[in-house]
Short mmCIF file of C-alpha atoms and ligand atoms in Angstrom, two decimals:
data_model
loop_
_atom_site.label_atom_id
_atom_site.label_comp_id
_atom_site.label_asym_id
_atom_site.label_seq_id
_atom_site.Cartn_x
_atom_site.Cartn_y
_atom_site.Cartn_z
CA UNK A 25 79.20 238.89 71.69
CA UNK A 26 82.49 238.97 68.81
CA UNK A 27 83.98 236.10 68.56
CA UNK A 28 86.03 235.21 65.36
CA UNK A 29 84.09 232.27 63.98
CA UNK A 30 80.45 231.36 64.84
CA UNK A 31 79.54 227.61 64.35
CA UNK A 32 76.10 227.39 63.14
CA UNK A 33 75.26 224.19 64.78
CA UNK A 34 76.07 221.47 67.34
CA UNK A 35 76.44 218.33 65.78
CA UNK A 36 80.06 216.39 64.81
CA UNK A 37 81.05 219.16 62.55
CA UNK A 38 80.41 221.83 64.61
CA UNK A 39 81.81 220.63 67.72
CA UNK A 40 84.96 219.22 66.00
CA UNK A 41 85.57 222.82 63.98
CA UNK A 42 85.40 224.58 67.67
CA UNK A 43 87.77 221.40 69.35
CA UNK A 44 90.39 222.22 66.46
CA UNK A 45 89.97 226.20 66.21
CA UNK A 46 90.13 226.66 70.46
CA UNK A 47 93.47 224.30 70.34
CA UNK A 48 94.79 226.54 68.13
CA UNK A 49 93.73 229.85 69.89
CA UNK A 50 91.26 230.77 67.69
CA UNK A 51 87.50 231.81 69.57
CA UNK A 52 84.18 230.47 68.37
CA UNK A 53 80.51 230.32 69.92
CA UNK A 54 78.70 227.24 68.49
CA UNK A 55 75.07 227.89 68.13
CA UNK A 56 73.04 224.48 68.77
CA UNK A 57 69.17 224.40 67.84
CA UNK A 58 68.57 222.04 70.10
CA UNK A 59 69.19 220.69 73.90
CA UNK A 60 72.14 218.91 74.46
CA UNK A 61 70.28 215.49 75.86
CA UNK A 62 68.33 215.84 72.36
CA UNK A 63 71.50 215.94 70.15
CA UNK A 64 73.47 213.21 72.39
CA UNK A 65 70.32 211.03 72.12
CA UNK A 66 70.39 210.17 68.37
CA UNK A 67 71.85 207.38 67.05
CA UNK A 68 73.15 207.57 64.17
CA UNK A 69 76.37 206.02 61.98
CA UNK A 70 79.12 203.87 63.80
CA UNK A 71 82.50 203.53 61.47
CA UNK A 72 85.27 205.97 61.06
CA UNK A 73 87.78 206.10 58.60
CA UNK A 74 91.55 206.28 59.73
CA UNK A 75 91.54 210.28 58.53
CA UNK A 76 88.65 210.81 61.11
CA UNK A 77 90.99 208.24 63.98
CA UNK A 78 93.47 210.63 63.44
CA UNK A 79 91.91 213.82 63.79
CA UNK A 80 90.33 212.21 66.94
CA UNK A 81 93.84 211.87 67.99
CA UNK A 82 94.58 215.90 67.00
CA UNK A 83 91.75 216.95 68.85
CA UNK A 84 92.41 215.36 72.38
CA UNK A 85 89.69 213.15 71.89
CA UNK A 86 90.72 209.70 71.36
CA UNK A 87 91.58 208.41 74.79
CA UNK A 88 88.00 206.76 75.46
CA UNK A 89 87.61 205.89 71.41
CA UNK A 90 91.14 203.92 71.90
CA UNK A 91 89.46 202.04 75.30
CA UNK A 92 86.29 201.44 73.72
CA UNK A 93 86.41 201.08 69.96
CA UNK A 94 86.98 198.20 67.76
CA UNK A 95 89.51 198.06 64.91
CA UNK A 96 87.83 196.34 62.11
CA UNK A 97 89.91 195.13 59.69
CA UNK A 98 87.47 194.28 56.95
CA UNK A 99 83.73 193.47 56.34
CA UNK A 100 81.69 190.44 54.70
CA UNK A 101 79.52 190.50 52.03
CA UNK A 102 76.62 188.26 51.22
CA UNK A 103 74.79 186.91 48.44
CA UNK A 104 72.61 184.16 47.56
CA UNK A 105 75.56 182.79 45.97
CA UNK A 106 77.27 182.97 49.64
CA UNK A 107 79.24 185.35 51.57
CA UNK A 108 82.78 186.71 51.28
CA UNK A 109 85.09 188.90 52.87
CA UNK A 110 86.86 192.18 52.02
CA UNK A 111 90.32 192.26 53.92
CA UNK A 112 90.79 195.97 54.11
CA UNK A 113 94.53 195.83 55.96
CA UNK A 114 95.33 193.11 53.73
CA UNK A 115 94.24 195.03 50.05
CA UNK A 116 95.27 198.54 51.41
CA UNK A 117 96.87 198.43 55.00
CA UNK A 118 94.65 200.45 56.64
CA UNK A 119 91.27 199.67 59.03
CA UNK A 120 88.51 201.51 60.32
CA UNK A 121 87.12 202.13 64.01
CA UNK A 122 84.08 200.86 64.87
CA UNK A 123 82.44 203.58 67.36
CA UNK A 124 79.13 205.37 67.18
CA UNK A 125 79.11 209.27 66.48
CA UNK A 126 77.14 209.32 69.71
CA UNK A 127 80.37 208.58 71.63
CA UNK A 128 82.00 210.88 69.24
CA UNK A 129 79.80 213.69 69.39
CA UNK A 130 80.26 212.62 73.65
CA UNK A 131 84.09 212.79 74.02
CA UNK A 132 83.73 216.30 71.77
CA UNK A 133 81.36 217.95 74.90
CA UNK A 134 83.93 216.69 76.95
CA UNK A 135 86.15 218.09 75.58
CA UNK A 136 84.43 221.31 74.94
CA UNK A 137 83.67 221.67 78.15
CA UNK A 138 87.52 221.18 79.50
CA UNK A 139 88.62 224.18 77.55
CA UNK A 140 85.64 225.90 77.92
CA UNK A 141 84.73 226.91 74.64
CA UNK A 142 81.22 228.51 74.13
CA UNK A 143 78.41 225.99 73.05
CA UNK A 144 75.24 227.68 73.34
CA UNK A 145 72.24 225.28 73.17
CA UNK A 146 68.94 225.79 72.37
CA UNK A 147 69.57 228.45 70.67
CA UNK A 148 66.04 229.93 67.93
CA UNK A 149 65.96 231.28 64.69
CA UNK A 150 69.87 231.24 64.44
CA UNK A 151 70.32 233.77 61.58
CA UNK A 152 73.84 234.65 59.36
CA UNK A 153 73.44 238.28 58.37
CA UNK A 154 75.80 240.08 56.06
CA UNK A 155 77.64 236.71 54.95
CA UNK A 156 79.64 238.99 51.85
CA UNK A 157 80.06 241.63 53.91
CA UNK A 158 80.75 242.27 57.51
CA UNK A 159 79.48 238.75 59.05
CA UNK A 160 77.54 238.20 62.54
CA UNK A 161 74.54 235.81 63.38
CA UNK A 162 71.17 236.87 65.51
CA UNK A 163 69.50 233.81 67.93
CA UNK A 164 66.37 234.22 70.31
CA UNK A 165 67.44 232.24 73.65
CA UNK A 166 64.96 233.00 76.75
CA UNK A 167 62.93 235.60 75.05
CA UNK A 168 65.41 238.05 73.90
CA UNK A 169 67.59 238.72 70.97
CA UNK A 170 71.22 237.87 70.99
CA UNK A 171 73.84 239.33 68.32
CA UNK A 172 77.19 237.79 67.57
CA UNK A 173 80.05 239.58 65.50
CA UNK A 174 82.43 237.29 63.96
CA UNK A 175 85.05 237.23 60.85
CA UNK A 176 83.60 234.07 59.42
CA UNK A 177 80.24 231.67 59.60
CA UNK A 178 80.78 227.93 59.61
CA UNK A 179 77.42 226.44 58.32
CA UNK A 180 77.77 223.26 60.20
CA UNK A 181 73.92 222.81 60.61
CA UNK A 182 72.92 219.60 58.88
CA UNK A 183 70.97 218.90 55.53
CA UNK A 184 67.81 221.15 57.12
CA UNK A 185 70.01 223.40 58.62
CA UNK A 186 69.57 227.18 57.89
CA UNK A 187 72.99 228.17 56.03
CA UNK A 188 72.85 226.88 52.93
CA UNK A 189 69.75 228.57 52.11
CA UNK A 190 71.39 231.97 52.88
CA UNK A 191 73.76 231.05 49.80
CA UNK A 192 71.67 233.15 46.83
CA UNK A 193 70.14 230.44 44.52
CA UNK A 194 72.10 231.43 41.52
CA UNK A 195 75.73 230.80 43.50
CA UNK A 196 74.06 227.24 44.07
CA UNK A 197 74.80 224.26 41.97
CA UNK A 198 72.65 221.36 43.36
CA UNK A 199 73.17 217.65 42.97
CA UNK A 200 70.53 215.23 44.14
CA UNK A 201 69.21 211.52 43.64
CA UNK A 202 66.68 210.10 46.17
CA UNK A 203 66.77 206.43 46.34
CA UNK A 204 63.22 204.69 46.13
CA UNK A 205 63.90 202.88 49.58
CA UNK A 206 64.90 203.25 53.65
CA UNK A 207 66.49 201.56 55.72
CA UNK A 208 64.34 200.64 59.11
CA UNK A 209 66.99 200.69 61.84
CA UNK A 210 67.00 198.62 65.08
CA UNK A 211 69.35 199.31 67.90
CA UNK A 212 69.36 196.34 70.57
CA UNK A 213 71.77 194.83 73.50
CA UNK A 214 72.58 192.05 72.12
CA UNK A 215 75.34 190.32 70.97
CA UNK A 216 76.71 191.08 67.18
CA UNK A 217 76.07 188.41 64.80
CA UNK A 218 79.59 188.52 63.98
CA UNK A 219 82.71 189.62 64.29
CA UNK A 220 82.48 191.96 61.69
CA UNK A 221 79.84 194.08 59.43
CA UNK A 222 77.78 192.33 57.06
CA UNK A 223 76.55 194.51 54.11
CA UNK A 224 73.65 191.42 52.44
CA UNK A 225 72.41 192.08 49.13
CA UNK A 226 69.13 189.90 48.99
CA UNK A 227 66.16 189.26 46.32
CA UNK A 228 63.31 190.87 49.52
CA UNK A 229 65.86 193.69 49.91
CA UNK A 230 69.31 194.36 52.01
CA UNK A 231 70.21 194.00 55.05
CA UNK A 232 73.32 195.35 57.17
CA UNK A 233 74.27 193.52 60.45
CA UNK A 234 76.46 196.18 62.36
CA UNK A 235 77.44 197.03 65.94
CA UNK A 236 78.04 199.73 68.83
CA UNK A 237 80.28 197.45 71.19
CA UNK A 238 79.90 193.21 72.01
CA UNK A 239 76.91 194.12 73.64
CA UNK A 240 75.28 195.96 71.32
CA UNK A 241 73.91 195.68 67.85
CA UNK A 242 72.81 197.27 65.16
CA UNK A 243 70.74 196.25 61.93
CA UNK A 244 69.48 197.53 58.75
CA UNK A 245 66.69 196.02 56.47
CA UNK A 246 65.72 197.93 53.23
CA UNK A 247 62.28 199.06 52.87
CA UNK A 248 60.03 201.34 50.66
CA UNK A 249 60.05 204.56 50.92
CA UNK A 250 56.57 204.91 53.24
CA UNK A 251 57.27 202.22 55.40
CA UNK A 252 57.03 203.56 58.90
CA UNK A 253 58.70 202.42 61.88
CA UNK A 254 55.62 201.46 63.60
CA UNK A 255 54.62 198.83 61.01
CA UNK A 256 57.10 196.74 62.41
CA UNK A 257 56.88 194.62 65.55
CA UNK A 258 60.21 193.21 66.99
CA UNK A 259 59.45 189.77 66.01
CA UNK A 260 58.75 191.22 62.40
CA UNK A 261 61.71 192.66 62.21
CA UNK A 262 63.93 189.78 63.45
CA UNK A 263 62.17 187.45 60.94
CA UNK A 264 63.00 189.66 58.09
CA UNK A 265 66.13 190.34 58.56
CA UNK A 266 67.10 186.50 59.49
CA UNK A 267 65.18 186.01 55.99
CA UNK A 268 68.21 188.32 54.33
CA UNK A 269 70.85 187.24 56.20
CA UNK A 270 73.37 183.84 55.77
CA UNK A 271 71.33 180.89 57.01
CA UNK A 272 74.41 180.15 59.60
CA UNK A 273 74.53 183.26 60.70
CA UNK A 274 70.97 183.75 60.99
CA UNK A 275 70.35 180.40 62.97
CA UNK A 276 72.84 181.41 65.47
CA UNK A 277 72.15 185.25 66.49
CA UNK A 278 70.60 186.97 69.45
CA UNK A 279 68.06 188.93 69.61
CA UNK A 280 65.98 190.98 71.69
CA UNK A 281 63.77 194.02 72.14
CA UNK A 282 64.86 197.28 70.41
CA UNK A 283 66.06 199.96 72.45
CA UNK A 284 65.45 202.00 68.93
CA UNK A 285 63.94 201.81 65.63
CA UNK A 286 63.70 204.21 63.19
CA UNK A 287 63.60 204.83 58.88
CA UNK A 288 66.05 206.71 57.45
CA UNK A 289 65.54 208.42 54.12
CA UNK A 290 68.17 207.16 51.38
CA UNK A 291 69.44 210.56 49.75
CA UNK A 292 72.61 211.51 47.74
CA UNK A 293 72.70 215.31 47.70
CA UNK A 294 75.60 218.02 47.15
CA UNK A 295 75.98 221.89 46.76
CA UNK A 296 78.59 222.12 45.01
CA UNK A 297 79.19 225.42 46.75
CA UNK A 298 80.48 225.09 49.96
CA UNK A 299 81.79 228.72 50.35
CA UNK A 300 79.88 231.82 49.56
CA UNK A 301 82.06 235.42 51.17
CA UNK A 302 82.53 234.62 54.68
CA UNK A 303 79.93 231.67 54.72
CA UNK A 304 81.81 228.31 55.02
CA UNK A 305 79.28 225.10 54.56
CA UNK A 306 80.87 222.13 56.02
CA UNK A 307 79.04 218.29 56.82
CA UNK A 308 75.46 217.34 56.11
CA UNK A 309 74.56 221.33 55.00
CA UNK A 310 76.96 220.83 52.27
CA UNK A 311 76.55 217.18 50.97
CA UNK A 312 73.79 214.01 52.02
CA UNK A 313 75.19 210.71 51.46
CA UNK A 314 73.07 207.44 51.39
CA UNK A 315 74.50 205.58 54.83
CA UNK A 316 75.37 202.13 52.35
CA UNK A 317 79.16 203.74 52.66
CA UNK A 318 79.07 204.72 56.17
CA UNK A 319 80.53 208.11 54.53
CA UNK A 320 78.13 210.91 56.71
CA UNK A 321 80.06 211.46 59.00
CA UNK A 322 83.51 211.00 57.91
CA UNK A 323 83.00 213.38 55.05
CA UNK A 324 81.96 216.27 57.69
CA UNK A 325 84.95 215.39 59.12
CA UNK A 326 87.48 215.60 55.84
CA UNK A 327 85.40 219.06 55.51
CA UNK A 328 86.26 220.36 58.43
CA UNK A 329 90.19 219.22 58.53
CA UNK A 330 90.21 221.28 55.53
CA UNK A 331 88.31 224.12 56.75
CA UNK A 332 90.38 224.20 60.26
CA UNK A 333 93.74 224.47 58.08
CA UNK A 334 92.13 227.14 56.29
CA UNK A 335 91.11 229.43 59.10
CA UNK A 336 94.39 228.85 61.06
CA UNK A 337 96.00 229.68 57.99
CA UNK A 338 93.96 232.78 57.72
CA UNK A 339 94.68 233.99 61.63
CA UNK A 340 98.49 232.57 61.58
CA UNK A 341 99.90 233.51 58.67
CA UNK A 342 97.68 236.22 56.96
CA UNK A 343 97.55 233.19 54.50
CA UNK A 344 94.10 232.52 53.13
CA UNK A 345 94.67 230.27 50.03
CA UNK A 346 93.48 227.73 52.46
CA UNK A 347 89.93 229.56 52.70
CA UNK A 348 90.05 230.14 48.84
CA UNK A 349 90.38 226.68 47.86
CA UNK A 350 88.24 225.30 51.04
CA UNK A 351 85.14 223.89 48.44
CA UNK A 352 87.21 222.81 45.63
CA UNK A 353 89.36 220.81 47.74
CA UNK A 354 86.83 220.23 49.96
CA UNK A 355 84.21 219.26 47.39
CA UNK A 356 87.09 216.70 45.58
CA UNK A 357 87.07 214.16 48.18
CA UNK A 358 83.09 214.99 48.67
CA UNK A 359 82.34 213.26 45.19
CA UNK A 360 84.65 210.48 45.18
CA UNK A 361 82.73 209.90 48.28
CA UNK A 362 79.49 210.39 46.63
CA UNK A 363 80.25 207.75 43.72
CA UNK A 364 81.63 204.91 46.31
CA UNK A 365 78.08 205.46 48.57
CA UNK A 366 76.52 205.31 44.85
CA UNK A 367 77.84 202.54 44.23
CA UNK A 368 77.50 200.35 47.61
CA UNK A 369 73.75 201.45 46.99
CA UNK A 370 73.55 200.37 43.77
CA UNK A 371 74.72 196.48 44.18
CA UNK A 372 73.43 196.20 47.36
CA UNK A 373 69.53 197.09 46.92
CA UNK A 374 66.48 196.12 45.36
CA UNK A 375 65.52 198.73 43.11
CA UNK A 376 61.21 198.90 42.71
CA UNK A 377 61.97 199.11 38.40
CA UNK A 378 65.44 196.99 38.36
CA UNK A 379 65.00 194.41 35.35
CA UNK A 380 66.59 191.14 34.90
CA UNK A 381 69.25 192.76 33.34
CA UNK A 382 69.87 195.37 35.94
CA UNK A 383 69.74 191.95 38.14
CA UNK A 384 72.57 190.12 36.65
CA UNK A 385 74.81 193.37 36.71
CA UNK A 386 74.38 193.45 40.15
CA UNK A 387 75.63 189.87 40.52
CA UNK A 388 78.61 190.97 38.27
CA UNK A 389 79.71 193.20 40.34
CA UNK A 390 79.29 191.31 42.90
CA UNK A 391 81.14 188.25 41.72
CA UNK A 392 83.68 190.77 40.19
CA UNK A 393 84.41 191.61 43.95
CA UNK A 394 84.47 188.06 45.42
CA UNK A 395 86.90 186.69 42.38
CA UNK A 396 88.94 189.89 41.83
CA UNK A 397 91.65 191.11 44.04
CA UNK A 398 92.11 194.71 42.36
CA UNK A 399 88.20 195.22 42.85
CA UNK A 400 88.33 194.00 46.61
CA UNK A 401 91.22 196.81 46.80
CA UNK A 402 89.21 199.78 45.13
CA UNK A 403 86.38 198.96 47.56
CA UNK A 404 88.60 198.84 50.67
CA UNK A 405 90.56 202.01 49.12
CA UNK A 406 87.79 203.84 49.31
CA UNK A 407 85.74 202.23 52.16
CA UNK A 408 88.67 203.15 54.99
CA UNK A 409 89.06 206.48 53.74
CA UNK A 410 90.34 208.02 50.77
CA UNK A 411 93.79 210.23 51.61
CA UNK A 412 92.66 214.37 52.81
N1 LIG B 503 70.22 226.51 63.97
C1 LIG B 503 71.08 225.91 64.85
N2 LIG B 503 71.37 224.60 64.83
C2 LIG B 503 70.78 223.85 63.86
C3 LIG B 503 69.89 224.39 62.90
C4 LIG B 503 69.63 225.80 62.98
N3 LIG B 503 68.83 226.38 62.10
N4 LIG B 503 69.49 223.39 62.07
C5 LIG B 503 70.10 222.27 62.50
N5 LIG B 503 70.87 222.53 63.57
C6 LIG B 503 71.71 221.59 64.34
C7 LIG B 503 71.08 220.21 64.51
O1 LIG B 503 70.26 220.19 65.68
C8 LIG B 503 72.31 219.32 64.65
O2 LIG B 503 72.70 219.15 66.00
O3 LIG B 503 72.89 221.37 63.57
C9 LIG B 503 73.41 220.08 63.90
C10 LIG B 503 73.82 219.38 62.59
O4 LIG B 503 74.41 218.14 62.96
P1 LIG B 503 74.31 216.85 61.99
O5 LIG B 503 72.98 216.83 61.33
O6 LIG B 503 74.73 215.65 62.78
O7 LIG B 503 75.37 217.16 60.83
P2 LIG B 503 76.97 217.16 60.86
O8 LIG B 503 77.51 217.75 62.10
O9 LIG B 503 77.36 217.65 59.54
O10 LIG B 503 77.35 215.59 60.95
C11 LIG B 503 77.08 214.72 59.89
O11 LIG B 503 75.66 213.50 61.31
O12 LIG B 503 73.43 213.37 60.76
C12 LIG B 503 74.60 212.69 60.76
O13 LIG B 503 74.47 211.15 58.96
C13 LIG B 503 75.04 212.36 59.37
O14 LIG B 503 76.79 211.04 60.11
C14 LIG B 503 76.49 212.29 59.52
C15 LIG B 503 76.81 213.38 60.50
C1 LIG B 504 76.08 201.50 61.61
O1 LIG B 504 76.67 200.71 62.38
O2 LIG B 504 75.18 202.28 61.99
C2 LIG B 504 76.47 201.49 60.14
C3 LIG B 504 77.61 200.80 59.75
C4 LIG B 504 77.97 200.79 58.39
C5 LIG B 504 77.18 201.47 57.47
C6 LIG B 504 76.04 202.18 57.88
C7 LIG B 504 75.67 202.19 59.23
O3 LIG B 504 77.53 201.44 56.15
#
């Protein structure tokens, strides 16, 4: 096969880069590890910023997103000295969307399929060769060998993904913290607890109270590290999380058996090389971001915006200053995101060695959010989206 940019994975990034490149006449083949089912069965984050509405919009995309989603124009936060809300259109004019990356990663095979672009699923031992040189990628699908030629390899293949380790370890500047916690994750149809998110920083841990649609929540509770998902009953769950939550609100919610629970690990991560010759690293291969800032999957979408301009630069107009400066620019908006998730984390959670003083900072900044305006409008600044 030639094609002129193989997509090295099938998730958000991937299928987004081939939605934007096929519009504008430029051919990919997507290379998916897994089935199709297996990638549109996991549940994962649920709030876009108004950079990733719009690029829905650019795409073709957004008809069932405008049907379905739910503008949210601002969040709650609780403490134990009570809760508050951040007015995002209020502090900074702008919202988010409230819609789960499984409908987004949805309306993209839709959409892939309508145009027919090439997504080729379960593909093995997906392989860049050549990635300073003269690019293509080898797969095994059904027992044989399969070789594609391309200009360029987009490494959109997740945090265990293959690409970034084809990068030579002396291009690669790493940046890492792992957070001493998870969050255990319960998806359930009921009915949210209200109308809007509410991030609950707690002395037994913290606790989001989210949602897919009004029939259909989703919480977070904060636990170590080696907690496992089957330690928790239902009712165990429900009980803790009531325990974190405001008394009112906890009195008053539904609940109900989980239709999925699972841990995620708490990581920040970045390599701050996110091109290497004709290797482009864009979403979760490039960066990890602790879910606190609901930044995953709106950062793999700011990296591929960028990376799409680049590339139709590239085949337009000969022009490839947007290729050049893909990880600087790129990488800018990565660690602004980076710090805000950092920072969520770090006055929202109960850290296993946080002293009293470490305690009463967090209240600070806390209080500093309820009392101050200009703090409520860094947080929703950054929160909706930072400008691409
Ligand atoms: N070969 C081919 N495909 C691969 C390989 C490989 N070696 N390794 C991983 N993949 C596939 C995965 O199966 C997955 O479908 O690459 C895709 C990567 O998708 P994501 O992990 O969703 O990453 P990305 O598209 O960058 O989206 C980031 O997804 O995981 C969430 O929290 C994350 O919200 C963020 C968003
Ligand atoms: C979710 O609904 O899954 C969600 C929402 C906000 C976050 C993280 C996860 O910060």
């Amino acid at each position: 096969m030639r094609t002129n940019v193989a997509i090295i994975g099938g998730g958000p990034a991937g299928l987004m880069l081939s939605q934007l490149l096929n519009r504008a006449g430029i051919s990919t083949v997507v290379l998916e590890r897994r089935s199709r089912d297996y990638v549109l069965s996991r549940i994962r984050a649920g709030v876009l910023e108004h950079g990733t509405v719009e690029m829905m919009h650019r795409a073709g995309i957004a008809d069932r997103m405008q049907r379905e989603g739910h503008p949210h124009e601002g969040c709650f936060l609780s403490t134990e000295a009570g809760m508050f809300r951040v007015d995002f259109e209020a502090q900074c004019g702008q919202s988010v969307m409230v819609y789960g990356q499984t409908e987004v990663t949805q309306d993209l095979y839709a959409a892939q399929d309508q145009i027919g672009a090439t997504v080729i699923h379960e593909a093995e031992d997906v392989m860049p060769h050549d990635i300073d040189g003269t690019p293509f990628v080898t797969y095994e699908k059904n027992g044989h060998t399969h070789r594609v030629d391309c200009d360029f390899i987009a490494g959109c293949d997740g945090f265990h993904g293959v690409s970034r380790k084809t990068i030579p370890a002396e291009k690669k500047r790493e940046f890492e913290r792992v957070y001493p916690f998870g969050w255990l994750g319960v998806l359930s149809r009921t009915a949210p607890a209200a109308p809007e998110l509410i991030y609950a920083n707690h002395p037994r841990g913290f606790a989001l109270a989210s949602m897919r649609n009004d029939h259909l929540s989703r919480y977070y509770i904060q636990v170590p590290s080696d907690d496992r998902p089957e330690n928790w009953s239902d009712d165990a769950f429900w009980a803790e999380l009531k325990r974190r939550l405001p008394e009112d609100v906890a009195d008053s919610m539904e609940t109900g058996p989980s239709i999925e629970k699972s841990i995620a690990p708490l990581r920040s991560y970045v390599c701050a090389t996110m091109r290497f010759g004709k290797l482009f690293l864009a979403g979760d291969a490039a960066h990890i971001v602790p879910p606190t800032g609901a930044k995953g999957l709106n950062l793999a979408m700011s990296d591929v915006h960028y990376l799409s301009e680049g590339l139709i630069g590239h085949y337009e107009r000969k022009d490839d200053s947007g290729l050049d400066g893909y990880s600087d620019r790129a990488l800018t908006r990565v660690w602004r995101a980076i710090r805000f998730s950092w920072w969520m984390t770090s006055i929202l959670h109960r850290f296993p060695e946080q002293d009293d003083f470490d305690q009463r900072m967090q209240e600070m900044e806390l209080e500093n959010l309820r009392d101050l305006d200009a703090a409520r409008q860094a947080m929703a600044l950054n929160y909706v989206g930072l400008p691409f």
